[in-house]
Amino acid sequence: MATRQTERRHPDGAGLDQRPDADILSVLSRAQAEAAVSVADSLPQLAAAAQLAADAIASGGRLIYAAAGSSGLMALADALELPGTYAIDPAQIVVLLAGGMGSLIHMQGGPEDDGEAARAAVAKLQPTSRDCLIAVSASGNTPYPLAAARTARDAGARSIGIANNAGATLFSVTDVSVHLPTPPEVIAGSTRMGAATAQKIALNLISTLMAIHLGHVHDGYMVNVIADNAKLRERARGIVMAITGVDAEEAERALDVSDGAVKPAVLIAAGCESIERATELLSRHAGKLRPALMELG
């Protein structure tokens, strides 16, 4: 078990089960924090990955996640929130899980070895050069995400590989390699812990920077959110107020005119004369609010 970083035993693992509960939890929480910190070693690669993802979405292509087990859960958590947070078209977000969505109810290990299922799933999508696939695997050698990445590459799609072991096979078949050098797991080989924590952070960083490149973030606000419930309506109103300086009543009026879309509401609250003009300004600036506001004056 000692050859891969993700399979080695953590120094604090010896005698772990004999320690007081508070000591065990201290060791576990410290290991999680160390795993999180390790992501910082891969910031240049994460930036390159975010650019590939942004290019795919901007071109009308898809962001395709492919993973198994705990890595699949991390991918799913990142992917599912992109439409709600940044109003990215759900048709542009695809998640391929080993064993299918049924594996979310009863997760088994066998499907992760089914490379043929991954090849078939990716082929069914008919990927093109506009698409980008993110393959996630703690070991970096899991057959399902590895086969998915190879199939996407052969079809001309761009690809990102995320793994927790240096020299992972996955890195040889992807355009951008993101190595997350997490320490050995306190429970040796239990990559749902530190490795998965680092993966979740890495995926969040990629998708958030992607959204920034797409113009969906302005001064730290999610300006591409669509306010379709009470909580988001309140958040959208606060965003319009913060960016433009108008009061709550004026912000609400602007959101009514824009059907809850924040970017055009900001422009309307800032003095744009109509929703048509606001839409035209955003279109001319590739959906980016800041240059649209600058042109509006």
Short mmCIF file of N, CA and C in Angstrom, two decimals, residues 10-132:
data_model
loop_
_atom_site.label_atom_id
_atom_site.label_comp_id
_atom_site.label_asym_id
_atom_site.label_seq_id
_atom_site.Cartn_x
_atom_site.Cartn_y
_atom_site.Cartn_z
N HIS A 10 -0.62 7.66 7.45
CA HIS A 10 -0.28 8.94 8.08
C HIS A 10 0.51 8.67 9.37
N PRO A 11 1.50 9.48 9.70
CA PRO A 11 2.27 9.26 10.93
C PRO A 11 1.40 9.20 12.18
N ASP A 12 0.30 9.93 12.18
CA ASP A 12 -0.58 9.94 13.36
C ASP A 12 -1.58 8.79 13.37
N GLY A 13 -1.50 7.90 12.37
CA GLY A 13 -2.43 6.79 12.32
C GLY A 13 -2.13 5.71 13.34
N ALA A 14 -0.89 5.57 13.74
CA ALA A 14 -0.51 4.53 14.70
C ALA A 14 -1.21 4.74 16.03
N GLY A 15 -1.92 3.74 16.48
CA GLY A 15 -2.61 3.82 17.77
C GLY A 15 -3.80 4.74 17.79
N LEU A 16 -4.26 5.18 16.61
CA LEU A 16 -5.35 6.15 16.55
C LEU A 16 -6.58 5.66 17.31
N ASP A 17 -6.91 4.40 17.13
CA ASP A 17 -8.14 3.86 17.72
C ASP A 17 -8.06 3.72 19.24
N GLN A 18 -6.90 3.94 19.81
CA GLN A 18 -6.74 3.82 21.26
C GLN A 18 -6.73 5.18 21.96
N ARG A 19 -6.85 6.24 21.20
CA ARG A 19 -6.77 7.58 21.78
C ARG A 19 -8.14 8.07 22.23
N PRO A 20 -8.16 9.10 23.10
CA PRO A 20 -9.43 9.72 23.49
C PRO A 20 -10.09 10.37 22.27
N ASP A 21 -11.40 10.46 22.31
CA ASP A 21 -12.15 11.00 21.18
C ASP A 21 -11.64 12.38 20.76
N ALA A 22 -11.40 13.23 21.73
CA ALA A 22 -10.96 14.59 21.40
C ALA A 22 -9.64 14.58 20.65
N ASP A 23 -8.74 13.68 21.02
CA ASP A 23 -7.45 13.57 20.33
C ASP A 23 -7.64 13.07 18.90
N ILE A 24 -8.51 12.07 18.75
CA ILE A 24 -8.78 11.54 17.40
C ILE A 24 -9.33 12.64 16.50
N LEU A 25 -10.31 13.37 17.01
CA LEU A 25 -10.91 14.44 16.20
C LEU A 25 -9.92 15.54 15.89
N SER A 26 -9.01 15.81 16.82
CA SER A 26 -7.97 16.81 16.57
C SER A 26 -7.07 16.38 15.43
N VAL A 27 -6.67 15.11 15.43
CA VAL A 27 -5.83 14.58 14.35
C VAL A 27 -6.57 14.65 13.02
N LEU A 28 -7.82 14.22 13.02
CA LEU A 28 -8.61 14.22 11.78
C LEU A 28 -8.81 15.62 11.23
N SER A 29 -9.15 16.56 12.11
CA SER A 29 -9.40 17.93 11.64
C SER A 29 -8.12 18.59 11.15
N ARG A 30 -7.01 18.31 11.81
CA ARG A 30 -5.73 18.88 11.37
C ARG A 30 -5.35 18.33 10.00
N ALA A 31 -5.61 17.05 9.77
CA ALA A 31 -5.30 16.45 8.47
C ALA A 31 -6.15 17.07 7.37
N GLN A 32 -7.42 17.37 7.67
CA GLN A 32 -8.27 18.03 6.69
C GLN A 32 -7.72 19.41 6.33
N ALA A 33 -7.28 20.13 7.36
CA ALA A 33 -6.73 21.47 7.12
C ALA A 33 -5.46 21.39 6.28
N GLU A 34 -4.62 20.39 6.55
CA GLU A 34 -3.39 20.22 5.76
C GLU A 34 -3.71 19.89 4.31
N ALA A 35 -4.75 19.10 4.11
CA ALA A 35 -5.16 18.77 2.74
C ALA A 35 -5.63 20.02 2.01
N ALA A 36 -6.37 20.86 2.72
CA ALA A 36 -6.87 22.09 2.10
C ALA A 36 -5.72 23.01 1.70
N VAL A 37 -4.74 23.13 2.58
CA VAL A 37 -3.59 23.99 2.30
C VAL A 37 -2.81 23.51 1.09
N SER A 38 -2.78 22.21 0.86
CA SER A 38 -1.98 21.65 -0.25
C SER A 38 -2.45 22.13 -1.61
N VAL A 39 -3.69 22.57 -1.71
CA VAL A 39 -4.23 23.04 -2.99
C VAL A 39 -3.45 24.24 -3.51
N ALA A 40 -2.92 25.04 -2.60
CA ALA A 40 -2.20 26.26 -3.00
C ALA A 40 -0.99 25.95 -3.88
N ASP A 41 -0.46 24.73 -3.81
CA ASP A 41 0.70 24.37 -4.63
C ASP A 41 0.34 24.28 -6.11
N SER A 42 -0.96 24.25 -6.43
CA SER A 42 -1.39 24.01 -7.81
C SER A 42 -2.12 25.20 -8.43
N LEU A 43 -1.93 26.39 -7.88
CA LEU A 43 -2.68 27.55 -8.38
C LEU A 43 -2.45 27.85 -9.87
N PRO A 44 -1.21 27.77 -10.38
CA PRO A 44 -1.03 28.04 -11.82
C PRO A 44 -1.80 27.05 -12.69
N GLN A 45 -1.81 25.79 -12.29
CA GLN A 45 -2.54 24.78 -13.07
C GLN A 45 -4.05 24.98 -12.95
N LEU A 46 -4.50 25.39 -11.78
CA LEU A 46 -5.93 25.67 -11.59
C LEU A 46 -6.36 26.86 -12.45
N ALA A 47 -5.49 27.85 -12.58
CA ALA A 47 -5.80 29.00 -13.42
C ALA A 47 -5.92 28.57 -14.89
N ALA A 48 -5.01 27.72 -15.33
CA ALA A 48 -5.07 27.23 -16.71
C ALA A 48 -6.33 26.41 -16.92
N ALA A 49 -6.72 25.61 -15.93
CA ALA A 49 -7.93 24.81 -16.03
C ALA A 49 -9.17 25.69 -16.13
N ALA A 50 -9.20 26.75 -15.32
CA ALA A 50 -10.35 27.66 -15.34
C ALA A 50 -10.49 28.34 -16.70
N GLN A 51 -9.36 28.65 -17.34
CA GLN A 51 -9.43 29.28 -18.65
C GLN A 51 -10.00 28.33 -19.69
N LEU A 52 -9.59 27.05 -19.63
CA LEU A 52 -10.15 26.06 -20.55
C LEU A 52 -11.66 25.93 -20.34
N ALA A 53 -12.08 25.89 -19.08
CA ALA A 53 -13.50 25.76 -18.77
C ALA A 53 -14.28 26.98 -19.26
N ALA A 54 -13.73 28.17 -19.05
CA ALA A 54 -14.40 29.39 -19.49
C ALA A 54 -14.50 29.45 -21.01
N ASP A 55 -13.45 29.03 -21.69
CA ASP A 55 -13.48 29.02 -23.15
C ASP A 55 -14.57 28.09 -23.66
N ALA A 56 -14.74 26.96 -22.99
CA ALA A 56 -15.76 26.00 -23.41
C ALA A 56 -17.15 26.59 -23.26
N ILE A 57 -17.44 27.16 -22.11
CA ILE A 57 -18.78 27.72 -21.87
C ILE A 57 -19.02 28.92 -22.78
N ALA A 58 -18.02 29.78 -22.94
CA ALA A 58 -18.19 30.97 -23.77
C ALA A 58 -18.44 30.62 -25.23
N SER A 59 -17.90 29.49 -25.68
CA SER A 59 -18.06 29.09 -27.08
C SER A 59 -19.36 28.32 -27.32
N GLY A 60 -20.14 28.12 -26.26
CA GLY A 60 -21.36 27.34 -26.39
C GLY A 60 -21.15 25.86 -26.17
N GLY A 61 -19.93 25.49 -25.77
CA GLY A 61 -19.63 24.10 -25.50
C GLY A 61 -20.06 23.68 -24.11
N ARG A 62 -19.64 22.48 -23.72
CA ARG A 62 -20.06 21.92 -22.44
C ARG A 62 -18.88 21.68 -21.51
N LEU A 63 -19.16 21.76 -20.23
CA LEU A 63 -18.21 21.37 -19.21
C LEU A 63 -18.67 20.00 -18.72
N ILE A 64 -17.84 18.99 -18.96
CA ILE A 64 -18.20 17.60 -18.67
C ILE A 64 -17.32 17.09 -17.53
N TYR A 65 -17.94 16.69 -16.45
CA TYR A 65 -17.21 16.12 -15.32
C TYR A 65 -17.29 14.60 -15.41
N ALA A 66 -16.18 13.92 -15.14
CA ALA A 66 -16.16 12.46 -15.15
C ALA A 66 -15.37 11.96 -13.95
N ALA A 67 -16.01 11.14 -13.13
CA ALA A 67 -15.34 10.67 -11.92
C ALA A 67 -16.07 9.48 -11.34
N ALA A 68 -15.47 8.89 -10.30
CA ALA A 68 -16.06 7.73 -9.63
C ALA A 68 -15.96 7.93 -8.12
N GLY A 69 -16.85 7.27 -7.39
CA GLY A 69 -16.78 7.27 -5.94
C GLY A 69 -16.82 8.66 -5.33
N SER A 70 -15.99 8.88 -4.31
CA SER A 70 -15.96 10.17 -3.62
C SER A 70 -15.60 11.32 -4.55
N SER A 71 -14.71 11.06 -5.50
CA SER A 71 -14.36 12.09 -6.48
C SER A 71 -15.59 12.49 -7.30
N GLY A 72 -16.43 11.51 -7.59
CA GLY A 72 -17.66 11.80 -8.31
C GLY A 72 -18.60 12.68 -7.51
N LEU A 73 -18.66 12.45 -6.21
CA LEU A 73 -19.51 13.28 -5.35
C LEU A 73 -19.00 14.72 -5.33
N MET A 74 -17.69 14.90 -5.31
CA MET A 74 -17.12 16.24 -5.32
C MET A 74 -17.42 16.94 -6.65
N ALA A 75 -17.31 16.19 -7.74
CA ALA A 75 -17.62 16.75 -9.05
C ALA A 75 -19.08 17.14 -9.14
N LEU A 76 -19.94 16.28 -8.65
CA LEU A 76 -21.38 16.55 -8.70
C LEU A 76 -21.74 17.78 -7.88
N ALA A 77 -21.14 17.90 -6.70
CA ALA A 77 -21.42 19.06 -5.84
C ALA A 77 -21.04 20.36 -6.54
N ASP A 78 -19.92 20.35 -7.25
CA ASP A 78 -19.50 21.56 -7.96
C ASP A 78 -20.42 21.85 -9.14
N ALA A 79 -20.70 20.82 -9.91
CA ALA A 79 -21.45 21.00 -11.16
C ALA A 79 -22.89 21.45 -10.94
N LEU A 80 -23.55 20.86 -9.97
CA LEU A 80 -24.99 21.10 -9.81
C LEU A 80 -25.32 22.55 -9.43
N GLU A 81 -24.37 23.23 -8.80
CA GLU A 81 -24.67 24.58 -8.34
C GLU A 81 -24.32 25.68 -9.35
N LEU A 82 -23.68 25.31 -10.44
CA LEU A 82 -23.29 26.33 -11.41
C LEU A 82 -24.49 27.02 -12.08
N PRO A 83 -25.52 26.29 -12.49
CA PRO A 83 -26.67 26.98 -13.08
C PRO A 83 -27.34 27.94 -12.11
N GLY A 84 -27.51 27.53 -10.85
CA GLY A 84 -28.18 28.39 -9.89
C GLY A 84 -27.34 29.57 -9.45
N THR A 85 -26.04 29.38 -9.30
CA THR A 85 -25.17 30.45 -8.83
C THR A 85 -24.82 31.45 -9.92
N TYR A 86 -24.57 30.94 -11.12
CA TYR A 86 -24.08 31.80 -12.19
C TYR A 86 -24.95 31.77 -13.45
N ALA A 87 -26.14 31.15 -13.35
CA ALA A 87 -27.08 31.10 -14.48
C ALA A 87 -26.45 30.50 -15.74
N ILE A 88 -25.55 29.57 -15.55
CA ILE A 88 -25.00 28.85 -16.70
C ILE A 88 -26.04 27.85 -17.18
N ASP A 89 -26.23 27.78 -18.48
CA ASP A 89 -27.22 26.89 -19.06
C ASP A 89 -26.99 25.46 -18.58
N PRO A 90 -27.99 24.85 -17.93
CA PRO A 90 -27.82 23.47 -17.46
C PRO A 90 -27.41 22.50 -18.57
N ALA A 91 -27.80 22.81 -19.81
CA ALA A 91 -27.43 21.93 -20.92
C ALA A 91 -25.92 21.96 -21.18
N GLN A 92 -25.23 22.96 -20.63
CA GLN A 92 -23.79 23.06 -20.82
C GLN A 92 -23.00 22.38 -19.69
N ILE A 93 -23.69 21.81 -18.73
CA ILE A 93 -23.05 21.14 -17.61
C ILE A 93 -23.47 19.67 -17.61
N VAL A 94 -22.49 18.78 -17.72
CA VAL A 94 -22.76 17.33 -17.77
C VAL A 94 -21.91 16.64 -16.72
N VAL A 95 -22.51 15.70 -16.01
CA VAL A 95 -21.77 14.92 -15.01
C VAL A 95 -21.88 13.44 -15.36
N LEU A 96 -20.73 12.80 -15.52
CA LEU A 96 -20.68 11.36 -15.78
C LEU A 96 -20.10 10.67 -14.54
N LEU A 97 -20.92 9.84 -13.91
CA LEU A 97 -20.50 9.13 -12.71
C LEU A 97 -20.37 7.64 -13.01
N ALA A 98 -19.32 7.02 -12.52
CA ALA A 98 -19.19 5.57 -12.65
C ALA A 98 -20.37 4.91 -11.96
N GLY A 99 -21.07 4.06 -12.68
CA GLY A 99 -22.25 3.42 -12.12
C GLY A 99 -23.52 4.20 -12.34
N GLY A 100 -23.41 5.40 -12.96
CA GLY A 100 -24.60 6.20 -13.23
C GLY A 100 -25.11 6.89 -11.98
N MET A 101 -26.19 7.66 -12.15
CA MET A 101 -26.76 8.40 -11.03
C MET A 101 -27.31 7.47 -9.95
N GLY A 102 -27.59 6.22 -10.31
CA GLY A 102 -28.04 5.25 -9.32
C GLY A 102 -26.99 4.98 -8.26
N SER A 103 -25.72 5.26 -8.59
CA SER A 103 -24.65 5.02 -7.63
C SER A 103 -24.70 5.99 -6.46
N LEU A 104 -25.49 7.06 -6.59
CA LEU A 104 -25.62 8.00 -5.50
C LEU A 104 -26.39 7.40 -4.33
N ILE A 105 -27.23 6.42 -4.62
CA ILE A 105 -28.02 5.77 -3.58
C ILE A 105 -27.26 4.59 -2.98
N HIS A 106 -26.62 3.80 -3.85
CA HIS A 106 -25.87 2.64 -3.37
C HIS A 106 -24.52 2.63 -4.09
N MET A 107 -23.53 3.25 -3.48
CA MET A 107 -22.23 3.39 -4.12
C MET A 107 -21.43 2.10 -3.98
N GLN A 108 -21.00 1.56 -5.11
CA GLN A 108 -20.19 0.36 -5.14
C GLN A 108 -18.86 0.65 -5.81
N GLY A 109 -17.87 -0.17 -5.52
CA GLY A 109 -16.54 0.06 -6.08
C GLY A 109 -16.37 -0.42 -7.49
N GLY A 110 -17.10 -1.46 -7.88
CA GLY A 110 -16.89 -2.08 -9.19
C GLY A 110 -16.99 -1.15 -10.38
N PRO A 111 -17.99 -0.26 -10.46
CA PRO A 111 -18.16 0.58 -11.65
C PRO A 111 -16.96 1.47 -11.97
N GLU A 112 -16.13 1.77 -10.96
CA GLU A 112 -14.99 2.64 -11.26
C GLU A 112 -13.97 1.96 -12.16
N ASP A 113 -14.03 0.63 -12.25
CA ASP A 113 -13.12 -0.10 -13.12
C ASP A 113 -13.65 -0.26 -14.53
N ASP A 114 -14.84 0.23 -14.78
CA ASP A 114 -15.51 0.01 -16.07
C ASP A 114 -15.16 1.12 -17.06
N GLY A 115 -13.98 1.01 -17.65
CA GLY A 115 -13.56 2.01 -18.62
C GLY A 115 -14.43 2.02 -19.86
N GLU A 116 -14.96 0.86 -20.23
CA GLU A 116 -15.81 0.80 -21.41
C GLU A 116 -17.08 1.61 -21.22
N ALA A 117 -17.64 1.59 -20.01
CA ALA A 117 -18.83 2.39 -19.73
C ALA A 117 -18.52 3.88 -19.88
N ALA A 118 -17.33 4.28 -19.44
CA ALA A 118 -16.93 5.68 -19.59
C ALA A 118 -16.77 6.06 -21.06
N ARG A 119 -16.13 5.18 -21.82
CA ARG A 119 -15.96 5.46 -23.25
C ARG A 119 -17.31 5.61 -23.94
N ALA A 120 -18.25 4.73 -23.60
CA ALA A 120 -19.58 4.80 -24.21
C ALA A 120 -20.31 6.07 -23.80
N ALA A 121 -20.19 6.45 -22.53
CA ALA A 121 -20.88 7.64 -22.05
C ALA A 121 -20.36 8.90 -22.71
N VAL A 122 -19.03 9.00 -22.86
CA VAL A 122 -18.46 10.18 -23.52
C VAL A 122 -18.78 10.17 -25.00
N ALA A 123 -18.68 9.03 -25.64
CA ALA A 123 -18.98 8.94 -27.08
C ALA A 123 -20.42 9.35 -27.36
N LYS A 124 -21.33 8.98 -26.47
CA LYS A 124 -22.74 9.33 -26.64
C LYS A 124 -22.95 10.84 -26.66
N LEU A 125 -22.08 11.55 -25.96
CA LEU A 125 -22.17 13.02 -25.93
C LEU A 125 -21.66 13.67 -27.20
N GLN A 126 -20.94 12.91 -28.00
CA GLN A 126 -20.34 13.42 -29.25
C GLN A 126 -19.56 14.72 -29.00
N PRO A 127 -18.55 14.65 -28.14
CA PRO A 127 -17.81 15.88 -27.81
C PRO A 127 -17.07 16.45 -29.01
N THR A 128 -16.88 17.76 -28.96
CA THR A 128 -16.14 18.47 -30.00
C THR A 128 -15.07 19.34 -29.36
N SER A 129 -14.38 20.09 -30.17
CA SER A 129 -13.32 20.95 -29.67
C SER A 129 -13.85 22.08 -28.79
N ARG A 130 -15.15 22.31 -28.82
CA ARG A 130 -15.73 23.35 -27.97
C ARG A 130 -15.94 22.87 -26.54
N ASP A 131 -15.90 21.57 -26.32
CA ASP A 131 -16.17 21.01 -25.00
C ASP A 131 -14.89 20.87 -24.17
N CYS A 132 -15.09 20.80 -22.85
CA CYS A 132 -13.97 20.57 -21.93
C CYS A 132 -14.39 19.53 -20.90
#
